[in-house]
Short mmCIF file of C-alpha atoms in Angstrom, two decimals:
data_model
loop_
_atom_site.label_atom_id
_atom_site.label_comp_id
_atom_site.label_asym_id
_atom_site.label_seq_id
_atom_site.Cartn_x
_atom_site.Cartn_y
_atom_site.Cartn_z
CA MET A 1 22.06 -31.14 39.74
CA ILE A 2 20.83 -32.57 42.93
CA PHE A 3 21.08 -36.05 41.39
CA ASP A 4 24.32 -35.42 39.95
CA LYS A 5 25.99 -34.51 43.06
CA LEU A 6 24.34 -37.25 45.11
CA CYS A 7 25.64 -39.63 42.38
CA GLU A 8 29.08 -38.54 43.22
CA LEU A 9 28.56 -39.14 47.00
CA VAL A 10 26.98 -42.60 46.58
CA ALA A 11 29.69 -43.62 43.84
CA ASP A 12 32.71 -42.56 46.12
CA GLN A 13 30.99 -44.31 49.46
CA PHE A 14 29.71 -47.39 47.71
CA GLY A 15 32.78 -47.85 45.37
CA VAL A 16 30.49 -47.86 42.17
CA ASP A 17 30.36 -46.50 38.84
CA PRO A 18 28.28 -43.40 38.87
CA GLU A 19 26.53 -44.01 35.81
CA GLU A 20 25.40 -46.89 36.81
CA VAL A 21 23.37 -44.82 39.79
CA THR A 22 19.53 -44.56 39.13
CA MET A 23 16.51 -43.12 41.10
CA GLU A 24 15.63 -46.30 41.78
CA THR A 25 18.90 -47.64 43.39
CA SER A 26 18.01 -49.29 46.32
CA PHE A 27 20.61 -49.18 49.21
CA VAL A 28 20.27 -52.56 50.95
CA ASP A 29 19.33 -54.37 47.71
CA ASP A 30 21.68 -53.12 45.27
CA TYR A 31 24.68 -51.93 47.59
CA ASN A 32 24.16 -54.32 50.60
CA ALA A 33 23.78 -51.49 52.61
CA ASP A 34 23.13 -51.18 56.61
CA SER A 35 22.45 -48.22 58.66
CA ILE A 36 25.90 -46.90 59.64
CA ASP A 37 26.12 -46.76 55.49
CA ILE A 38 22.85 -44.57 55.39
CA VAL A 39 24.11 -42.55 58.04
CA GLU A 40 27.53 -41.93 56.52
CA LEU A 41 25.71 -41.05 53.49
CA MET A 42 23.40 -38.33 55.02
CA MET A 43 26.29 -36.79 56.70
CA ALA A 44 28.16 -36.53 53.57
CA VAL A 45 24.95 -35.27 52.22
CA GLU A 46 24.47 -32.88 54.76
CA GLU A 47 27.92 -31.21 54.23
CA GLU A 48 27.88 -31.16 50.30
CA PHE A 49 24.16 -29.49 50.23
CA HIS A 50 24.81 -27.22 53.34
CA LEU A 51 21.55 -28.68 54.96
CA GLY A 52 21.18 -28.81 59.00
CA GLU A 53 21.32 -32.10 60.57
CA VAL A 54 19.29 -34.74 59.24
CA GLU A 55 16.45 -35.57 61.63
CA GLU A 56 16.43 -39.48 62.79
CA ASN A 57 12.88 -40.00 61.71
CA ALA A 58 13.80 -38.83 58.07
CA LEU A 59 16.82 -41.61 58.05
CA GLU A 60 14.45 -44.17 58.91
CA ASN A 61 12.51 -43.32 55.62
CA ILE A 62 15.61 -43.41 53.13
CA LYS A 63 15.53 -46.66 50.59
CA THR A 64 16.33 -45.56 47.74
CA ILE A 65 18.30 -42.97 45.99
CA GLY A 66 15.29 -41.24 44.88
CA ASP A 67 14.07 -40.96 48.57
CA VAL A 68 17.39 -39.15 49.14
CA VAL A 69 16.75 -36.57 46.14
CA GLU A 70 13.04 -36.15 47.47
CA TYR A 71 14.53 -35.32 51.18
CA ILE A 72 17.46 -32.83 49.87
CA GLN A 73 14.85 -30.98 47.43
CA ALA A 74 11.99 -30.83 50.18
CA ARG A 75 14.74 -29.37 52.50
CA VAL A 76 16.18 -26.82 49.99
CA ASP A 77 12.66 -25.71 49.33
CA GLU A 78 12.29 -25.09 52.93
CA ASP A 79 15.08 -22.74 53.14
CA MET B 1 53.32 -41.60 70.42
CA LYS B 2 50.17 -40.35 71.89
CA ILE B 3 47.00 -42.63 72.91
CA ILE B 4 43.74 -41.19 73.18
CA ILE B 5 41.41 -43.00 75.91
CA ASP B 6 37.82 -42.90 76.41
CA ALA B 7 38.10 -42.15 80.28
CA MET B 8 33.84 -42.59 80.68
CA GLY B 9 33.48 -46.03 78.66
CA GLY B 10 32.98 -49.28 80.36
CA ASP B 11 32.08 -50.88 83.60
CA ASN B 12 34.77 -49.73 85.65
CA ALA B 13 35.10 -45.89 84.35
CA PRO B 14 36.32 -43.40 84.86
CA ASP B 15 38.43 -45.04 88.14
CA ALA B 16 39.99 -48.30 86.35
CA ILE B 17 40.37 -46.13 83.19
CA VAL B 18 42.56 -43.12 84.48
CA ARG B 19 44.29 -45.94 86.83
CA GLY B 20 45.09 -48.06 83.54
CA ALA B 21 46.02 -44.91 81.66
CA VAL B 22 48.43 -43.56 84.36
CA GLN B 23 50.10 -47.13 84.52
CA ALA B 24 50.47 -47.00 80.74
CA ALA B 25 51.93 -43.78 80.81
CA ASP B 26 54.46 -44.78 83.43
CA GLN B 27 55.21 -48.31 82.10
CA LEU B 28 54.90 -47.72 78.45
CA GLY B 29 56.48 -44.06 78.09
CA VAL B 30 53.52 -42.99 76.15
CA ASP B 31 51.61 -39.68 76.04
CA ILE B 32 48.04 -40.26 77.11
CA VAL B 33 44.75 -37.94 76.30
CA LEU B 34 42.43 -38.98 78.77
CA VAL B 35 39.02 -37.72 77.27
CA GLY B 36 36.02 -37.48 79.88
CA ASP B 37 34.43 -35.69 82.51
CA GLU B 38 37.26 -33.34 83.77
CA ALA B 39 35.83 -33.20 87.14
CA ARG B 40 35.65 -36.63 87.81
CA VAL B 41 38.82 -37.52 85.83
CA ARG B 42 41.00 -35.02 87.32
CA PRO B 43 40.63 -36.04 90.97
CA LEU B 44 41.02 -39.79 90.13
CA LEU B 45 44.32 -38.62 88.32
CA GLY B 46 45.79 -36.92 91.54
CA GLN B 47 45.06 -39.96 93.56
CA CYS B 48 47.22 -42.11 91.09
CA ALA B 49 50.37 -39.86 91.48
CA PRO B 50 51.57 -40.40 87.98
CA GLN B 51 55.05 -40.40 87.66
CA ASN B 52 55.21 -38.23 84.63
CA PRO B 53 52.32 -36.16 84.97
CA ASP B 54 53.33 -34.18 81.75
CA ARG B 55 52.75 -37.20 79.98
CA ILE B 56 49.00 -37.04 80.65
CA THR B 57 46.42 -34.47 79.57
CA VAL B 58 42.67 -34.16 80.28
CA HIS B 59 40.13 -33.35 77.32
CA HIS B 60 36.98 -32.35 78.67
CA ALA B 61 33.75 -33.99 77.60
CA SER B 62 30.28 -33.72 79.11
CA GLU B 63 28.40 -36.53 78.22
CA ILE B 64 28.45 -40.20 78.25
CA ILE B 65 27.33 -42.99 76.16
CA THR B 66 25.62 -45.81 77.85
CA MET B 67 25.10 -49.47 76.96
CA GLU B 68 21.48 -48.84 77.01
CA ASP B 69 21.83 -46.10 74.02
CA ASN B 70 21.06 -46.88 70.43
CA PRO B 71 24.59 -46.86 68.84
CA ILE B 72 23.72 -45.58 65.68
CA SER B 73 21.88 -42.76 66.71
CA VAL B 74 23.96 -41.79 70.21
CA VAL B 75 27.02 -40.87 68.16
CA ARG B 76 24.98 -38.02 66.49
CA GLN B 77 22.79 -37.09 69.75
CA LYS B 78 25.71 -37.28 72.16
CA LYS B 79 28.00 -35.11 70.46
CA ASP B 80 30.06 -34.40 73.64
CA SER B 81 30.33 -37.92 74.78
CA SER B 82 33.94 -39.13 75.80
CA LEU B 83 33.87 -41.54 73.16
CA VAL B 84 32.90 -39.19 70.17
CA VAL B 85 35.24 -36.43 71.11
CA ALA B 86 37.76 -39.01 71.62
CA LEU B 87 36.95 -40.27 67.83
CA ARG B 88 36.92 -36.85 66.39
CA LEU B 89 40.54 -36.06 68.30
CA LEU B 90 41.54 -39.03 66.65
CA GLY B 91 40.23 -38.37 63.27
CA GLU B 92 41.71 -35.09 63.82
CA GLY B 93 45.04 -36.34 63.86
CA ALA B 94 45.36 -35.30 67.86
CA GLY B 95 46.89 -38.67 68.63
CA ASP B 96 48.23 -42.09 66.97
CA ALA B 97 45.47 -44.50 68.21
CA MET B 98 42.68 -44.73 70.28
CA VAL B 99 41.41 -47.04 72.70
CA SER B 100 37.65 -47.44 74.61
CA ALA B 101 36.08 -49.90 76.79
CA GLY B 102 32.70 -48.60 75.93
CA SER B 103 29.91 -49.47 73.70
CA THR B 104 31.12 -51.67 71.05
CA GLY B 105 28.45 -50.73 68.65
CA ALA B 106 28.90 -46.92 69.41
CA LEU B 107 32.64 -47.30 68.79
CA LEU B 108 31.93 -48.87 65.61
CA THR B 109 29.50 -46.37 64.36
CA GLY B 110 31.70 -43.46 65.80
CA ALA B 111 34.74 -44.94 64.33
CA THR B 112 33.12 -45.27 60.85
CA LEU B 113 31.41 -41.84 60.77
CA PHE B 114 34.33 -39.73 62.37
CA VAL B 115 37.55 -41.58 61.39
CA LYS B 116 36.45 -43.29 58.31
CA ARG B 117 36.84 -46.60 56.97
CA ILE B 118 39.84 -47.33 54.98
CA LYS B 119 39.11 -46.39 51.07
CA GLY B 120 37.55 -49.50 49.60
CA VAL B 121 36.73 -51.29 52.81
CA ARG B 122 32.90 -52.40 52.85
CA ARG B 123 32.45 -53.14 56.65
CA ALA B 124 34.97 -52.81 59.86
CA ALA B 125 35.51 -55.76 61.91
CA LEU B 126 36.17 -56.50 65.47
CA ALA B 127 38.87 -58.75 65.90
CA PRO B 128 39.77 -60.61 69.51
CA VAL B 129 42.57 -63.33 69.84
CA LEU B 130 41.33 -66.45 70.69
CA PRO B 131 43.58 -68.50 73.07
CA THR B 132 44.54 -71.96 71.52
CA ALA B 133 47.04 -74.72 71.59
CA LYS B 134 49.36 -72.55 69.43
CA GLY B 135 49.16 -69.62 71.22
CA GLY B 136 46.18 -67.62 69.98
CA SER B 137 44.19 -67.05 66.47
CA LEU B 138 42.73 -63.70 65.56
CA LEU B 139 38.95 -63.79 64.80
CA VAL B 140 37.56 -61.49 62.42
CA ASP B 141 34.87 -60.56 62.90
CA CYS B 142 33.32 -61.43 66.39
CA GLY B 143 30.11 -59.25 66.16
CA ALA B 144 30.59 -56.17 64.24
CA ASN B 145 28.43 -57.53 61.37
CA VAL B 146 26.01 -59.97 61.71
CA GLU B 147 25.52 -60.79 58.16
CA CYS B 148 28.55 -60.79 55.43
CA SER B 149 29.03 -60.79 51.81
CA ALA B 150 31.58 -62.92 50.10
CA GLU B 151 33.52 -59.51 49.31
CA SER B 152 33.78 -58.45 53.20
CA LEU B 153 34.69 -62.09 54.08
CA VAL B 154 37.64 -61.84 51.73
CA GLN B 155 38.38 -58.62 52.80
CA PHE B 156 38.55 -59.66 56.46
CA ALA B 157 40.66 -62.25 55.53
CA PHE B 158 43.36 -59.98 53.98
CA MET B 159 43.09 -57.35 57.22
CA GLY B 160 43.65 -60.53 59.64
CA TYR B 161 46.55 -61.71 57.32
CA TYR B 162 48.27 -58.06 57.57
CA TYR B 163 47.33 -57.36 60.90
CA THR B 164 48.73 -60.40 62.35
CA GLN B 165 51.99 -59.97 60.65
CA LYS B 166 52.59 -56.93 62.34
CA GLN B 167 50.95 -57.11 65.83
CA MET B 168 51.92 -60.96 66.30
CA GLY B 169 55.10 -61.31 64.44
CA MET B 170 53.94 -64.07 62.25
CA LYS B 171 55.75 -64.21 58.79
CA ASN B 172 53.10 -65.84 56.85
CA PRO B 173 49.87 -66.53 59.32
CA ARG B 174 47.62 -69.33 58.20
CA VAL B 175 44.07 -67.89 57.28
CA GLY B 176 41.04 -70.23 57.64
CA LEU B 177 37.15 -69.51 57.00
CA ILE B 178 35.21 -70.87 59.80
CA ASN B 179 32.65 -73.35 58.08
CA ASN B 180 30.37 -76.55 58.78
CA GLY B 181 32.55 -79.00 57.08
CA ALA B 182 36.45 -78.85 55.42
CA GLU B 183 35.34 -79.52 51.86
CA GLU B 184 34.82 -76.16 49.50
CA THR B 185 31.56 -77.18 48.62
CA LYS B 186 30.07 -76.36 52.34
CA GLY B 187 28.57 -73.74 53.81
CA THR B 188 26.67 -70.74 52.53
CA ASP B 189 27.00 -68.96 49.20
CA ALA B 190 28.90 -66.15 50.85
CA LEU B 191 31.24 -68.57 52.08
CA ARG B 192 31.83 -70.69 49.13
CA GLU B 193 32.41 -67.66 46.74
CA ALA B 194 34.94 -66.17 49.44
CA TYR B 195 36.40 -69.65 49.51
CA GLN B 196 37.07 -69.62 45.79
CA ILE B 197 38.59 -66.07 45.77
CA LEU B 198 40.97 -66.72 48.63
CA LYS B 199 41.95 -70.12 47.21
CA LYS B 200 43.05 -68.18 43.88
CA ALA B 201 44.37 -65.35 46.04
CA SER B 202 46.55 -68.05 47.82
CA ALA B 203 47.55 -69.83 44.45
CA GLU B 204 48.95 -66.48 43.44
CA GLY B 205 50.92 -66.13 46.51
CA LYS B 206 49.09 -63.17 47.97
CA ILE B 207 47.76 -64.79 51.19
CA ASN B 208 48.10 -67.96 53.11
CA PHE B 209 44.47 -69.73 52.79
CA VAL B 210 44.28 -73.14 54.42
CA GLY B 211 40.77 -73.32 53.84
CA ASN B 212 37.62 -74.30 55.95
CA ILE B 213 37.93 -74.49 59.50
CA GLU B 214 35.71 -76.79 61.72
CA GLY B 215 34.41 -75.61 64.96
CA ARG B 216 36.33 -78.49 66.93
CA ASP B 217 39.75 -77.48 65.05
CA ILE B 218 39.71 -73.93 66.16
CA PRO B 219 40.95 -74.78 69.80
CA GLU B 220 44.02 -76.64 68.13
CA GLY B 221 44.90 -73.35 66.43
CA ALA B 222 44.14 -74.77 62.84
CA ALA B 223 44.63 -71.36 61.55
CA ASP B 224 46.31 -68.08 62.72
CA VAL B 225 43.13 -65.99 61.09
CA LEU B 226 39.81 -67.20 61.26
CA VAL B 227 37.30 -65.34 59.51
CA CYS B 228 33.53 -65.37 59.58
CA ASP B 229 30.67 -63.37 59.93
CA GLY B 230 29.75 -61.43 63.16
CA PHE B 231 27.14 -63.81 64.13
CA THR B 232 29.20 -66.84 63.83
CA GLY B 233 32.12 -64.88 65.53
CA ASN B 234 30.30 -64.28 68.65
CA VAL B 235 28.76 -67.38 69.16
CA VAL B 236 32.57 -68.85 68.81
CA LEU B 237 34.27 -66.41 70.97
CA LYS B 238 31.26 -66.81 73.93
CA THR B 239 31.55 -70.52 73.50
CA ILE B 240 35.19 -70.54 74.30
CA GLU B 241 35.00 -68.35 77.16
CA GLY B 242 32.30 -70.20 78.45
CA VAL B 243 33.88 -73.91 77.69
CA GLY B 244 36.85 -72.56 79.51
CA LEU B 245 35.47 -71.27 82.51
CA PHE B 246 33.15 -74.48 82.83
CA PHE B 247 36.20 -76.56 82.34
CA VAL B 248 38.60 -74.52 85.18
CA GLY B 249 35.46 -74.93 87.54
CA LYS B 250 35.24 -78.59 86.83
CA VAL B 251 38.75 -79.22 87.36
CA LYS B 252 38.65 -77.40 90.74
CA GLU B 253 35.38 -79.50 91.85
CA ILE B 254 37.25 -82.59 91.04
CA PHE B 255 40.36 -81.28 93.11
CA MET B 256 38.36 -80.44 96.08
CA LYS B 257 36.89 -83.81 96.62
CA ASN B 258 38.95 -84.84 99.43
CA ALA B 259 42.24 -84.54 100.89
CA ALA B 260 44.21 -86.71 98.59
CA THR B 261 42.77 -84.90 95.46
CA LYS B 262 43.54 -81.46 97.24
CA LEU B 263 47.04 -82.40 97.55
CA ALA B 264 47.34 -83.62 94.13
CA GLY B 265 45.26 -80.16 93.08
CA ALA B 266 48.37 -77.91 94.85
CA ILE B 267 50.94 -79.88 92.68
CA VAL B 268 49.10 -78.73 89.40
CA LYS B 269 47.81 -75.44 90.62
CA PRO B 270 50.46 -73.44 88.93
CA GLY B 271 49.62 -75.02 85.52
CA LEU B 272 46.02 -74.22 86.11
CA ARG B 273 46.46 -70.76 87.09
CA GLU B 274 48.41 -70.43 83.88
CA PHE B 275 45.40 -72.16 82.01
CA LYS B 276 43.08 -69.51 83.35
CA LYS B 277 45.18 -66.65 82.57
CA MET B 278 44.98 -67.58 79.13
CA LEU B 279 41.12 -66.83 79.18
CA ASP B 280 41.62 -63.61 80.89
CA TYR B 281 40.97 -60.72 79.30
CA ASN B 282 42.86 -58.75 81.54
CA GLU B 283 45.96 -60.22 80.24
CA VAL B 284 45.01 -60.21 76.30
CA GLY B 285 44.12 -56.20 76.26
CA GLY B 286 41.39 -55.59 73.60
CA ALA B 287 40.24 -56.58 69.70
CA PRO B 288 41.48 -53.89 67.11
CA LEU B 289 38.73 -52.17 64.71
CA LEU B 290 39.98 -53.64 61.59
CA GLY B 291 39.23 -51.58 58.68
CA ILE B 292 39.13 -48.25 60.29
CA SER B 293 42.08 -45.70 58.75
CA LYS B 294 43.46 -45.35 62.25
CA PRO B 295 44.55 -47.95 64.86
CA ILE B 296 41.36 -48.34 67.19
CA VAL B 297 41.41 -50.90 70.09
CA LYS B 298 38.10 -51.60 71.85
CA ALA B 299 38.93 -53.14 75.47
CA HIS B 300 36.51 -55.35 77.04
CA GLY B 301 33.87 -53.73 78.76
CA SER B 302 34.60 -54.83 82.09
CA SER B 303 38.35 -53.86 82.08
CA GLY B 304 40.23 -53.15 84.73
CA ALA B 305 43.40 -51.18 85.16
CA GLU B 306 45.46 -53.80 83.97
CA ALA B 307 43.58 -54.63 81.08
CA LEU B 308 43.32 -51.17 79.96
CA LYS B 309 46.98 -50.88 79.97
CA ASN B 310 47.02 -54.04 78.09
CA ALA B 311 44.82 -52.54 75.36
CA VAL B 312 47.17 -49.42 75.54
CA ARG B 313 50.38 -51.33 74.82
CA GLN B 314 48.46 -53.17 71.94
CA ALA B 315 47.54 -49.76 70.26
CA VAL B 316 51.17 -48.75 70.41
CA VAL B 317 52.12 -51.61 68.83
CA TYR B 318 49.15 -51.38 66.33
CA ALA B 319 50.17 -47.67 65.47
CA LYS B 320 54.10 -48.30 65.33
CA GLY B 321 53.75 -51.58 63.40
CA GLY B 322 51.91 -49.83 60.45
CA ALA B 323 49.44 -52.23 59.63
CA VAL B 324 47.01 -49.77 58.82
CA ALA B 325 48.97 -48.93 55.58
CA ASP B 326 49.66 -52.49 54.97
CA ILE B 327 45.97 -53.02 54.83
CA GLU B 328 45.01 -50.11 53.03
CA ARG B 329 47.68 -51.61 50.39
CA SER B 330 46.06 -54.83 50.15
CA ILE B 331 42.38 -53.66 49.86
CA ALA B 332 43.41 -51.12 46.90
CA GLN B 333 44.76 -54.49 45.30
CA LEU B 334 41.56 -56.18 46.17
CA SER B 335 39.70 -53.71 44.23
CA PRO B 336 37.76 -54.40 40.87
CA GLY B 337 40.02 -52.86 37.70
CA SER B 338 43.19 -53.09 40.20
CA ASP B 339 46.14 -55.18 38.44
CA GLY B 340 47.11 -56.40 41.65
#
């Protein structure tokens, strides 16, 4: 569920086919993403999953789709 | 036409910004929203005694983004900063364009997050006009993106092509890639790939690509739109600024040598003044942030009132001309799967 929703956000932001997104997809290596892209995605994640603001240190650890799924899951579990 | 101005951004803010905003309202006949610390902005506004006070409104924002702030994180931390509030107002449709002389990095980040890029645009780019023998060339990008893919370079080329048509009144601007040689095999992988894509697009009549441009050909005006990554663009921009000032200083030295040269200097002084004016950012105004879904103009950090007013004028033309819509269409046609 989390993964599917995230794929839609990623596909929309990076202009890619959601079917091609995997847990291992790397933002930098596969999408040539920069730090603004990561912040932009995480702001969309905050809204979509009704999370509070993503902390700065969490942003630094996000490298792959799997990292985002893990982060969302942890935040959802907290609530 | 309503222009939103970040009143607290820049070396001379808020004083010069407020004065420039009042000049813009009085002389250009536009409505202005000044975003910043009301307690500082309102008294300045009173001192300026605008001819049409109804044209200017103040929107309070309690925080200021400084040049020392991290541009990526600060736009989320300082939510009530003049820059972020101004961008949010633009994003919400409270104005037609936005002008800031504040932190370039924060403006780029904030514009991407709160106003959003045009769909399909991978990177927004900062595009100042360089003075050249033919008047001026648009430099895309001058520092927003240190490294660029071929896709981004091609997008910069199209963004510059449409912007110069609307903003500078050019019918079919010549677009060139800044490279270390004229041959199509020169440069990085990204440059070579971008060259081939632009060559094909030019053959199909979608753009007027004139090939690679070497550094020495830039001042001659070899292209109307100069495309490069932000690292290269920043070096080009600062080198031209530096060489221009060096040249003006040296010429002045020569003319000040003795009575005869001083006399000769007096004769050519108006011409030299014109030349210096060409290099003066107060005259040019600012640089558009191309690729963002609404018009944003970055004024020089050291902008005085005149420079700010000129940046507002540029923002007005940008908003009225419809360059954003043209760029949006061209990017959509470039997207994979498009027939265009």
